[in-house]
JSON list of C-alpha atoms in Angstrom, two decimals:
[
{"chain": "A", "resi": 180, "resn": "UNK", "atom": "CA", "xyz": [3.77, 8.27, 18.28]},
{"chain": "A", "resi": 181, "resn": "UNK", "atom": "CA", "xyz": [2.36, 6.14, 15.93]},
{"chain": "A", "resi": 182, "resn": "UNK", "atom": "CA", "xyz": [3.79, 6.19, 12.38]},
{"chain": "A", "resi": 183, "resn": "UNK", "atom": "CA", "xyz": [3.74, 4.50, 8.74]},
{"chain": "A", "resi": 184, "resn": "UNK", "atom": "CA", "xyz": [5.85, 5.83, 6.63]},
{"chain": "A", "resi": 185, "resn": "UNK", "atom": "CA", "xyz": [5.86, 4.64, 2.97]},
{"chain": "A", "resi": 186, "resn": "UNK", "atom": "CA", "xyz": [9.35, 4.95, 0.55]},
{"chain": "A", "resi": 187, "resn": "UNK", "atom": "CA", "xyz": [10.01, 3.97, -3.00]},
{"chain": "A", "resi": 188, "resn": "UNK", "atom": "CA", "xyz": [7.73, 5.94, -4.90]},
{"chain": "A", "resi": 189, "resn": "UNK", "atom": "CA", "xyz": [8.96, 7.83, -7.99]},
{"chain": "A", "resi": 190, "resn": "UNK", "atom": "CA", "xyz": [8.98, 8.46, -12.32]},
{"chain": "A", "resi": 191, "resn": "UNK", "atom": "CA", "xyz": [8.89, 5.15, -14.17]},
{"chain": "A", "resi": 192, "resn": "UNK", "atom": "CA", "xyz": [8.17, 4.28, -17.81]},
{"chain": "A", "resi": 193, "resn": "UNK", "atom": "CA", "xyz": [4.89, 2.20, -18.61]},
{"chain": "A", "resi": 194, "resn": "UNK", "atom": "CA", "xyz": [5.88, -1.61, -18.58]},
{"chain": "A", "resi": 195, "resn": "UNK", "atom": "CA", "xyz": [8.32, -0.85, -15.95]},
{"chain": "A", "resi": 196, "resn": "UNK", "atom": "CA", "xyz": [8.50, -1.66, -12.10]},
{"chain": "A", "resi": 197, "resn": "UNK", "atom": "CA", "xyz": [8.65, -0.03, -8.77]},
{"chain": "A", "resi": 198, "resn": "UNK", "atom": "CA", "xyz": [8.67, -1.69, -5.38]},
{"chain": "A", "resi": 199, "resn": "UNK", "atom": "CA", "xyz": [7.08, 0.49, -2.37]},
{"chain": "A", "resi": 200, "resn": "UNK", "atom": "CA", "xyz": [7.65, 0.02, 0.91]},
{"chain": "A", "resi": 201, "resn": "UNK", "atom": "CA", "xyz": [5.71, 0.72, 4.48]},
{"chain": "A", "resi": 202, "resn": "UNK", "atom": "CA", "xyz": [7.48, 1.06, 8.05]},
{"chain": "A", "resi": 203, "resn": "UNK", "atom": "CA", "xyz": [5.30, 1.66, 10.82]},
{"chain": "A", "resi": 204, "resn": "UNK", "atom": "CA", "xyz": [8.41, 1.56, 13.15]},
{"chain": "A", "resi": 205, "resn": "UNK", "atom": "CA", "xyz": [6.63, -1.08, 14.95]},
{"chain": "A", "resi": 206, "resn": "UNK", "atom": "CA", "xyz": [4.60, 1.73, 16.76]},
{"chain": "A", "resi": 207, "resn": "UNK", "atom": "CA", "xyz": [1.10, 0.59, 16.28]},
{"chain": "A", "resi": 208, "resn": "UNK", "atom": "CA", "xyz": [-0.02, -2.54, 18.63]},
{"chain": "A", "resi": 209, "resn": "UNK", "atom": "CA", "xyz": [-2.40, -5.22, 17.17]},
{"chain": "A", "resi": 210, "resn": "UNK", "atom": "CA", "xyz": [-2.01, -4.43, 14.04]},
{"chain": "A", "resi": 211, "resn": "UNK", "atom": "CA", "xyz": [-4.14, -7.09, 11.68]},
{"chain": "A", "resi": 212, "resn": "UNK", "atom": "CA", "xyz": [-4.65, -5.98, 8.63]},
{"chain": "A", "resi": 213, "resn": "UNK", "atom": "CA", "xyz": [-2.34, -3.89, 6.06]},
{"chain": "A", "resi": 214, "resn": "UNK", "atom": "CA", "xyz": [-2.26, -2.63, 2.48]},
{"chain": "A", "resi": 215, "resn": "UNK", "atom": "CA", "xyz": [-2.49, -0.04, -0.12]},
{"chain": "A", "resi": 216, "resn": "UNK", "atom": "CA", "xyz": [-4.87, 2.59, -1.30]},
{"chain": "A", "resi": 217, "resn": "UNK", "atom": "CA", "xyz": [-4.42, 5.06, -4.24]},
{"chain": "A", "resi": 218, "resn": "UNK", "atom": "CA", "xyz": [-5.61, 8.37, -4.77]},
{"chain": "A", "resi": 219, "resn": "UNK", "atom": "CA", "xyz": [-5.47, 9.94, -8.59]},
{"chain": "A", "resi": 220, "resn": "UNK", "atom": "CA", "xyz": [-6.04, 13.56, -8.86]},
{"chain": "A", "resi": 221, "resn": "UNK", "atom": "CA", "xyz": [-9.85, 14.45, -9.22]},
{"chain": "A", "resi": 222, "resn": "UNK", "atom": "CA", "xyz": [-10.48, 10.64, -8.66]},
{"chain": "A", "resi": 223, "resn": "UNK", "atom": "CA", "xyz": [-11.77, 9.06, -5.44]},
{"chain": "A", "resi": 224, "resn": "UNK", "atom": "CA", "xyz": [-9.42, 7.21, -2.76]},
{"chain": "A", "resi": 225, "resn": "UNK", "atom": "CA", "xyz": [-9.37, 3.68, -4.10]},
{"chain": "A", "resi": 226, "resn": "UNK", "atom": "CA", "xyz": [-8.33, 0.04, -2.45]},
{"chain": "A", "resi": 227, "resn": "UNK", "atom": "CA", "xyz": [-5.66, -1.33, -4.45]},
{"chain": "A", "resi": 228, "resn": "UNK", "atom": "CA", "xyz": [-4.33, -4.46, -2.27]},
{"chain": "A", "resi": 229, "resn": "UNK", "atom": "CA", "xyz": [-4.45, -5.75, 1.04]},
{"chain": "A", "resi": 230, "resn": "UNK", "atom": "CA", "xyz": [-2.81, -8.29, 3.26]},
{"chain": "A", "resi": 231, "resn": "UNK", "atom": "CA", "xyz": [-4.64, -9.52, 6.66]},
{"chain": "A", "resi": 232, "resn": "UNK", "atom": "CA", "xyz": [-2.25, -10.85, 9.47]},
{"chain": "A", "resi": 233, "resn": "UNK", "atom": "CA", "xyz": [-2.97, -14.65, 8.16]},
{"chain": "A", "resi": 234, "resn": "UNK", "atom": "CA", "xyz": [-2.01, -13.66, 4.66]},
{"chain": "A", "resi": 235, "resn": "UNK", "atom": "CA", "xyz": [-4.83, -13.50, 2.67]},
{"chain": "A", "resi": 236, "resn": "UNK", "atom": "CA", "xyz": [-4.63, -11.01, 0.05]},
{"chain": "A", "resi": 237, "resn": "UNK", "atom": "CA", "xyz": [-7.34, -8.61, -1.57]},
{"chain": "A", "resi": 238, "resn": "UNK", "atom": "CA", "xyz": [-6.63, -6.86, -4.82]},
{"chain": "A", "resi": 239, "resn": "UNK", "atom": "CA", "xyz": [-8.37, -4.75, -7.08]},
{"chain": "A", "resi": 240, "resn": "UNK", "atom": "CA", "xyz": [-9.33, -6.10, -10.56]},
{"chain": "A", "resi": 241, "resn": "UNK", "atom": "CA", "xyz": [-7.46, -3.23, -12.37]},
{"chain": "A", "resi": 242, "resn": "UNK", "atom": "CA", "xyz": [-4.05, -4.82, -10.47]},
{"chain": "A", "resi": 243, "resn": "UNK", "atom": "CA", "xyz": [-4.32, -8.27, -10.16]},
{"chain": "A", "resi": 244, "resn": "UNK", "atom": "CA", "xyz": [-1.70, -10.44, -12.23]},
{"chain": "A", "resi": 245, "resn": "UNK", "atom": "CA", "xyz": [0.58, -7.50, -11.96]},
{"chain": "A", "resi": 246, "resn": "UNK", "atom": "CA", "xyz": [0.61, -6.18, -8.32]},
{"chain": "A", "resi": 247, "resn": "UNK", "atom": "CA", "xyz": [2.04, -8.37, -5.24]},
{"chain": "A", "resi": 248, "resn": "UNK", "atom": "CA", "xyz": [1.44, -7.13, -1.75]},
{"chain": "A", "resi": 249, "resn": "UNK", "atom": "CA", "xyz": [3.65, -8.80, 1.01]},
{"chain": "A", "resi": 250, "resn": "UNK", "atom": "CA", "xyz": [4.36, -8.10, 4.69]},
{"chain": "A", "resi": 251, "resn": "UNK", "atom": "CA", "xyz": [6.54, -8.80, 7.27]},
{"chain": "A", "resi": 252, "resn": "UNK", "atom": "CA", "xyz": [4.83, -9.80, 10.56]},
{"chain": "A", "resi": 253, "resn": "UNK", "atom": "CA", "xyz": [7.55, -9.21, 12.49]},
{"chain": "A", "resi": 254, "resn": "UNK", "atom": "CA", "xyz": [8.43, -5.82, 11.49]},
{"chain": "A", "resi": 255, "resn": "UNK", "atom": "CA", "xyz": [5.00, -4.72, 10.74]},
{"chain": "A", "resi": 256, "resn": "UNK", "atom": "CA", "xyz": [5.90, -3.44, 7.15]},
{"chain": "A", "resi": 257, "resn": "UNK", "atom": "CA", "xyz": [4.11, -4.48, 4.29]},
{"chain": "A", "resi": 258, "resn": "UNK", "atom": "CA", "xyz": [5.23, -3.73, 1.06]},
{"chain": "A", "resi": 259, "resn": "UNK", "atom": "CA", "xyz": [4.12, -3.73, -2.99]},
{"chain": "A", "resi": 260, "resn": "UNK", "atom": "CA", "xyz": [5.55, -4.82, -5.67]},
{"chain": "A", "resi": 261, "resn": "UNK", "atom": "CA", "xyz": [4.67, -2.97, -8.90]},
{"chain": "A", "resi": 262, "resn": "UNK", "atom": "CA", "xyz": [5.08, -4.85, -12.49]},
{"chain": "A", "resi": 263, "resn": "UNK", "atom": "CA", "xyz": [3.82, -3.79, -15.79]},
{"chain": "A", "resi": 264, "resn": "UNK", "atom": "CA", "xyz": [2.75, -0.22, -15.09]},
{"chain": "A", "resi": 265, "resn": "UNK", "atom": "CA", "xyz": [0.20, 1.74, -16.80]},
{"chain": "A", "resi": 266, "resn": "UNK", "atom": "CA", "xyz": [-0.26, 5.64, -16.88]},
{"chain": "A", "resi": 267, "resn": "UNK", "atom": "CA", "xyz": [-3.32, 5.02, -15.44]},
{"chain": "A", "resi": 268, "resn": "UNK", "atom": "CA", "xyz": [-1.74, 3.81, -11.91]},
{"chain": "A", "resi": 269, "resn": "UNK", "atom": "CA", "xyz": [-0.07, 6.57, -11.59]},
{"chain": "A", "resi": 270, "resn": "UNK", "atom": "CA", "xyz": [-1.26, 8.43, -8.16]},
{"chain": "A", "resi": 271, "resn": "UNK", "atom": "CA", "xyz": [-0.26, 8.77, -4.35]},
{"chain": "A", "resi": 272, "resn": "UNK", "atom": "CA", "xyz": [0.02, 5.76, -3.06]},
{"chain": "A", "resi": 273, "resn": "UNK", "atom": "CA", "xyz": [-0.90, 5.17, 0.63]},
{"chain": "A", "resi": 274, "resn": "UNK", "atom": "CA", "xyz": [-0.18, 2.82, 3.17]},
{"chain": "A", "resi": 275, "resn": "UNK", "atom": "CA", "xyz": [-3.12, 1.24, 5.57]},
{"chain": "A", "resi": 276, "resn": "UNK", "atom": "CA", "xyz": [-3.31, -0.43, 8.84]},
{"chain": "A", "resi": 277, "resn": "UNK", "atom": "CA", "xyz": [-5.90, -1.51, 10.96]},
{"chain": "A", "resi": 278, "resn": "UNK", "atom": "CA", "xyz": [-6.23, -2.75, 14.45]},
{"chain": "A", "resi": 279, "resn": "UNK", "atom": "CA", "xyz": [-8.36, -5.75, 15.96]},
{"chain": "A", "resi": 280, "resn": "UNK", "atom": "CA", "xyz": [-9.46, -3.13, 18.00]},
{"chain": "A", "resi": 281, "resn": "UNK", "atom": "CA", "xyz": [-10.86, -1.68, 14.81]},
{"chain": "A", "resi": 282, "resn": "UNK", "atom": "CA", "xyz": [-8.80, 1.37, 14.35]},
{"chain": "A", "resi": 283, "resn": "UNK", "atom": "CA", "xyz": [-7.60, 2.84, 11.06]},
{"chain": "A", "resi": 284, "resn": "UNK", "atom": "CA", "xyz": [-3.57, 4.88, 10.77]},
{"chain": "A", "resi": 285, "resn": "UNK", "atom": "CA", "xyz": [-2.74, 5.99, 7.82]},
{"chain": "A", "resi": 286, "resn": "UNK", "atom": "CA", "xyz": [0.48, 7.06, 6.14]},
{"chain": "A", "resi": 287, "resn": "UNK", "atom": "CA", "xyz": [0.86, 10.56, 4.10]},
{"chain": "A", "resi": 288, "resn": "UNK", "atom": "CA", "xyz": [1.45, 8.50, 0.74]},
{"chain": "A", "resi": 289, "resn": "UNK", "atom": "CA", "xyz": [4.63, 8.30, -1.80]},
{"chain": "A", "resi": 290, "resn": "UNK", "atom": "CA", "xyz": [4.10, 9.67, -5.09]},
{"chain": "A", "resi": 291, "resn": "UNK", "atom": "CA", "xyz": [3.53, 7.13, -8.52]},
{"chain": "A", "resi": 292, "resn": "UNK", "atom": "CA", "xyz": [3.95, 8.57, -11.86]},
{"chain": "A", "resi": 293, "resn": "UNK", "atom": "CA", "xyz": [4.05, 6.42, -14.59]},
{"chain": "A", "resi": 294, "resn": "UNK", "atom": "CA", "xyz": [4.59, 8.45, -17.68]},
{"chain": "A", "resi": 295, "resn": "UNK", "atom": "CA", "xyz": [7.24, 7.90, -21.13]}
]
């Protein structure tokens, strides 16, 4: 059954950090590409980074210089690191892959809140 299962989500101070994780348990073949979305409430599901299986990288402009998306190949977990955070990022964040065979899994998102 194929899984991605995102952790380190929680309550964290603007200016301060969070680093979330993605397993998918190695249960999705061929994967290529990985990464984040973001979905405020009232507010559209947004890209926020992603990482194809070569290693180039693909943020959005309200992130870049603050956000780093990584991944493990091996394990088939990608993960984000968070720096500088703004009440405005605050949202679910969800993990992404995609197939060469062009499908989409999606995990059921950890929870951002960036509040003082």
């Amino acid at each position: 059954q194929v899984q991605l299962v995102e952790s380190g989500g929680g309550l964290v101070q603007p200016g301060g950090s969070l680093r979330l994780s993605c397993d998918t348990s190695r249960t999705i073949f061929g994967v290529d590409t990985m990464g984040w979305y973001r979905q405020a409430p009232g507010k559209q599901r947004e890209l926020v980074a992603t990482i194809t299986s070569r290693g180039s990288t693909n943020y959005a402009d309200s992130v870049k210089g603050r956000f780093t998306i990584s991944r493990d190949a091996a394990k088939n977990m990608v993960y984000l690191q968070m720096n500088s955070l703004k009440p405005e990022d605050t949202a679910i964040y969800l993990c992404y892959a995609r197939t060469l065979y062009g499908l989409d899994y999606w995990g059921q998102g950890t929870q951002v809140t960036v509040s003082s």
